[in-house]
PDB file of C-alpha atoms in Angstrom:
ATOM      1  CA  ILE M   1      63.856 209.654-133.728  1.00 84.00           C
ATOM      2  CA  LYS M   2      66.227 206.724-132.364  1.00 89.00           C
ATOM      3  CA  ILE M   3      68.653 207.979-136.172  1.00 94.00           C
ATOM      4  CA  LEU M   4      68.216 211.094-135.367  1.00 94.00           C
ATOM      5  CA  PHE M   5      69.282 210.928-131.289  1.00 92.00           C
ATOM      6  CA  GLN M   6      72.584 209.165-132.452  1.00 93.00           C
ATOM      7  CA  GLN M   7      73.491 211.294-134.618  1.00 96.00           C
ATOM      8  CA  ILE M   8      73.262 213.562-131.466  1.00 95.00           C
ATOM      9  CA  VAL M   9      75.321 211.594-129.654  1.00 95.00           C
ATOM     10  CA  LYS M  10      77.926 211.409-132.602  1.00 96.00           C
ATOM     11  CA  ASP M  11      78.041 215.079-132.944  1.00 96.00           C
ATOM     12  CA  SER M  12      77.939 216.101-129.172  1.00 95.00           C
ATOM     13  CA  ILE M  13      80.984 213.097-129.368  1.00 95.00           C
ATOM     14  CA  ILE M  14      82.837 215.577-132.582  1.00 95.00           C
ATOM     15  CA  ILE M  15      82.882 218.746-130.315  1.00 94.00           C
ATOM     16  CA  ILE M  16      84.370 216.923-127.104  1.00 94.00           C
ATOM     17  CA  LYS M  17      86.743 215.993-128.828  1.00 94.00           C
ATOM     18  CA  ARG M  18      87.427 219.048-131.031  1.00 92.00           C
ATOM     19  CA  LEU M  19      87.499 221.178-127.638  1.00 90.00           C
ATOM     20  CA  ILE M  20      89.905 218.260-125.650  1.00 91.00           C
ATOM     21  CA  ASN M  21      92.090 219.090-128.567  1.00 89.00           C
ATOM     22  CA  SER M  22      92.296 222.976-128.309  1.00 88.00           C
ATOM     23  CA  GLU M  23      94.453 225.233-127.996  1.00 85.00           C
ATOM     24  CA  ASP M  24      91.950 228.133-126.467  1.00 82.00           C
ATOM     25  CA  LEU M  25      90.663 225.505-123.638  1.00 84.00           C
ATOM     26  CA  ASN M  26      93.826 226.969-121.125  1.00 79.00           C
ATOM     27  CA  LYS M  27      92.856 230.480-122.235  1.00 82.00           C
ATOM     28  CA  GLU M  28      89.486 231.468-122.377  1.00 83.00           C
ATOM     29  CA  GLN M  29      86.770 230.997-120.200  1.00 86.00           C
ATOM     30  CA  ASN M  30      84.681 231.305-122.780  1.00 87.00           C
ATOM     31  CA  GLN M  31      86.111 227.964-124.110  1.00 87.00           C
ATOM     32  CA  LYS M  32      85.950 226.386-120.305  1.00 88.00           C
ATOM     33  CA  LEU M  33      82.542 227.461-119.861  1.00 91.00           C
ATOM     34  CA  ILE M  34      81.639 225.814-123.095  1.00 91.00           C
ATOM     35  CA  PHE M  35      83.184 222.681-122.339  1.00 92.00           C
ATOM     36  CA  LYS M  36      81.524 221.991-118.976  1.00 93.00           C
ATOM     37  CA  ASN M  37      78.223 223.068-120.165  1.00 94.00           C
ATOM     38  CA  LEU M  38      78.482 219.954-123.027  1.00 95.00           C
ATOM     39  CA  GLY M  39      80.004 218.265-120.557  1.00 95.00           C
ATOM     40  CA  THR M  40      76.297 218.486-118.873  1.00 95.00           C
ATOM     41  CA  TRP M  41      74.700 217.700-121.739  1.00 95.00           C
ATOM     42  CA  PHE M  42      76.850 214.571-122.614  1.00 96.00           C
ATOM     43  CA  GLY M  43      75.863 212.737-119.052  1.00 94.00           C
ATOM     44  CA  ILE M  44      72.674 213.865-120.266  1.00 94.00           C
ATOM     45  CA  ILE M  45      71.852 212.287-123.055  1.00 94.00           C
ATOM     46  CA  THR M  46      73.671 209.200-122.677  1.00 93.00           C
ATOM     47  CA  LEU M  47      74.011 207.894-119.415  1.00 91.00           C
ATOM     48  CA  ASN M  48      70.601 209.954-117.449  1.00 91.00           C
ATOM     49  CA  ARG M  49      68.609 207.948-120.643  1.00 92.00           C
ATOM     50  CA  ASN M  50      70.576 204.867-119.673  1.00 90.00           C
ATOM     51  CA  LYS M  51      73.593 204.754-122.150  1.00 92.00           C
ATOM     52  CA  PRO M  52      76.939 204.356-121.610  1.00 91.00           C
ATOM     53  CA  ILE M  53      80.080 205.863-122.515  1.00 92.00           C
ATOM     54  CA  LEU M  54      82.012 203.540-125.362  1.00 90.00           C
ATOM     55  CA  VAL M  55      85.590 204.362-124.301  1.00 89.00           C
ATOM     56  CA  ARG M  56      86.503 204.182-127.357  1.00 92.00           C
ATOM     57  CA  ASP M  57      84.088 207.442-127.810  1.00 93.00           C
ATOM     58  CA  ILE M  58      85.360 208.811-124.785  1.00 93.00           C
ATOM     59  CA  ASN M  59      87.626 207.896-121.878  1.00 92.00           C
ATOM     60  CA  LEU M  60      86.896 209.938-119.077  1.00 91.00           C
ATOM     61  CA  ARG M  61      89.162 208.322-117.093  1.00 90.00           C
ATOM     62  CA  GLU M  62      92.652 208.953-119.965  1.00 92.00           C
ATOM     63  CA  LEU M  63      91.058 212.104-119.725  1.00 93.00           C
ATOM     64  CA  ILE M  64      92.141 213.111-116.580  1.00 92.00           C
ATOM     65  CA  PHE M  65      95.320 211.776-117.024  1.00 91.00           C
ATOM     66  CA  ASP M  66      95.773 213.809-120.160  1.00 93.00           C
ATOM     67  CA  GLY M  67      94.452 216.620-117.951  1.00 92.00           C
ATOM     68  CA  PHE M  68      97.423 216.210-115.459  1.00 93.00           C
ATOM     69  CA  LYS M  69     100.435 215.703-118.440  1.00 93.00           C
ATOM     70  CA  LYS M  70      98.768 218.913-120.469  1.00 90.00           C
ATOM     71  CA  GLY M  71      98.422 221.366-117.281  1.00 90.00           C
ATOM     72  CA  ARG M  72      94.181 221.229-117.982  1.00 91.00           C
ATOM     73  CA  LEU M  73      93.191 218.762-114.707  1.00 92.00           C
ATOM     74  CA  LEU M  74      90.094 221.429-113.497  1.00 92.00           C
ATOM     75  CA  ILE M  75      88.839 221.752-116.833  1.00 93.00           C
ATOM     76  CA  TYR M  76      88.565 218.344-116.909  1.00 94.00           C
ATOM     77  CA  ILE M  77      87.814 217.227-114.714  1.00 93.00           C
ATOM     78  CA  SER M  78      84.980 219.745-114.183  1.00 93.00           C
ATOM     79  CA  PHE M  79      83.894 218.264-117.545  1.00 95.00           C
ATOM     80  CA  VAL M  80      83.807 214.315-115.998  1.00 93.00           C
ATOM     81  CA  THR M  81      81.326 215.511-113.204  1.00 92.00           C
ATOM     82  CA  LYS M  82      78.786 216.609-114.930  1.00 94.00           C
ATOM     83  CA  VAL M  83      79.208 214.073-117.179  1.00 93.00           C
ATOM     84  CA  LEU M  84      78.946 211.476-114.351  1.00 91.00           C
ATOM     85  CA  GLU M  85      76.434 214.224-113.288  1.00 91.00           C
ATOM     86  CA  GLY M  86      73.874 213.101-115.376  1.00 86.00           C
ATOM     87  CA  SER M  87      73.997 209.410-113.818  1.00 86.00           C
ATOM     88  CA  LEU M  88      72.307 210.741-110.863  1.00 86.00           C
ATOM     89  CA  LYS M  89      69.226 209.162-112.051  1.00 84.00           C
ATOM     90  CA  SER M  90      69.784 206.736-114.480  1.00 86.00           C
ATOM     91  CA  LYS M  91      68.337 203.700-113.355  1.00 86.00           C
ATOM     92  CA  VAL M  92      71.164 201.625-114.808  1.00 88.00           C
ATOM     93  CA  PHE M  93      74.564 204.129-113.699  1.00 84.00           C
ATOM     94  CA  HIS M  94      74.335 204.734-110.472  1.00 80.00           C
ATOM     95  CA  ASN M  95      77.684 204.611-108.508  1.00 76.00           C
ATOM     96  CA  LYS M  96      77.814 200.685-106.913  1.00 81.00           C
ATOM     97  CA  ASN M  97      77.394 200.569-110.620  1.00 82.00           C
ATOM     98  CA  PRO M  98      80.482 198.705-112.278  1.00 84.00           C
ATOM     99  CA  TYR M  99      80.844 200.699-115.197  1.00 80.00           C
ATOM    100  CA  ILE M 100      80.900 203.510-112.732  1.00 80.00           C
ATOM    101  CA  GLN M 101      82.947 202.368-110.323  1.00 81.00           C
ATOM    102  CA  ASN M 102      85.743 201.029-113.080  1.00 79.00           C
ATOM    103  CA  MET M 103      85.913 204.128-115.140  1.00 74.00           C
ATOM    104  CA  PHE M 104      88.230 205.495-112.113  1.00 72.00           C
ATOM    105  CA  LYS M 105      89.871 201.937-110.514  1.00 71.00           C
ATOM    106  CA  ILE M 106      93.499 202.756-110.396  1.00 61.00           C
TER     107      ILE M 106
END
């Protein structure tokens, strides 16, 4: 089960990266909804289960900066927000946790 779970996380990261680089993300409402729902899913399988999101996999902070540069800020913020919602029920990743606080220091 542990190997299966690791593969699910890896595959989710691959899909997220594909959507980040997709040109259709700005154009199609369906892609935006999928991306937002994928944020919820990713937050549940990582932060909600007390597993950190490694910067080498997905850098949420840089994603917001890239969204500003590419004109996709609202899309990326909704994704990051949904990912962070996964930490609401986490015992480790609460709002006072240094991991969560340092993620968005400027």
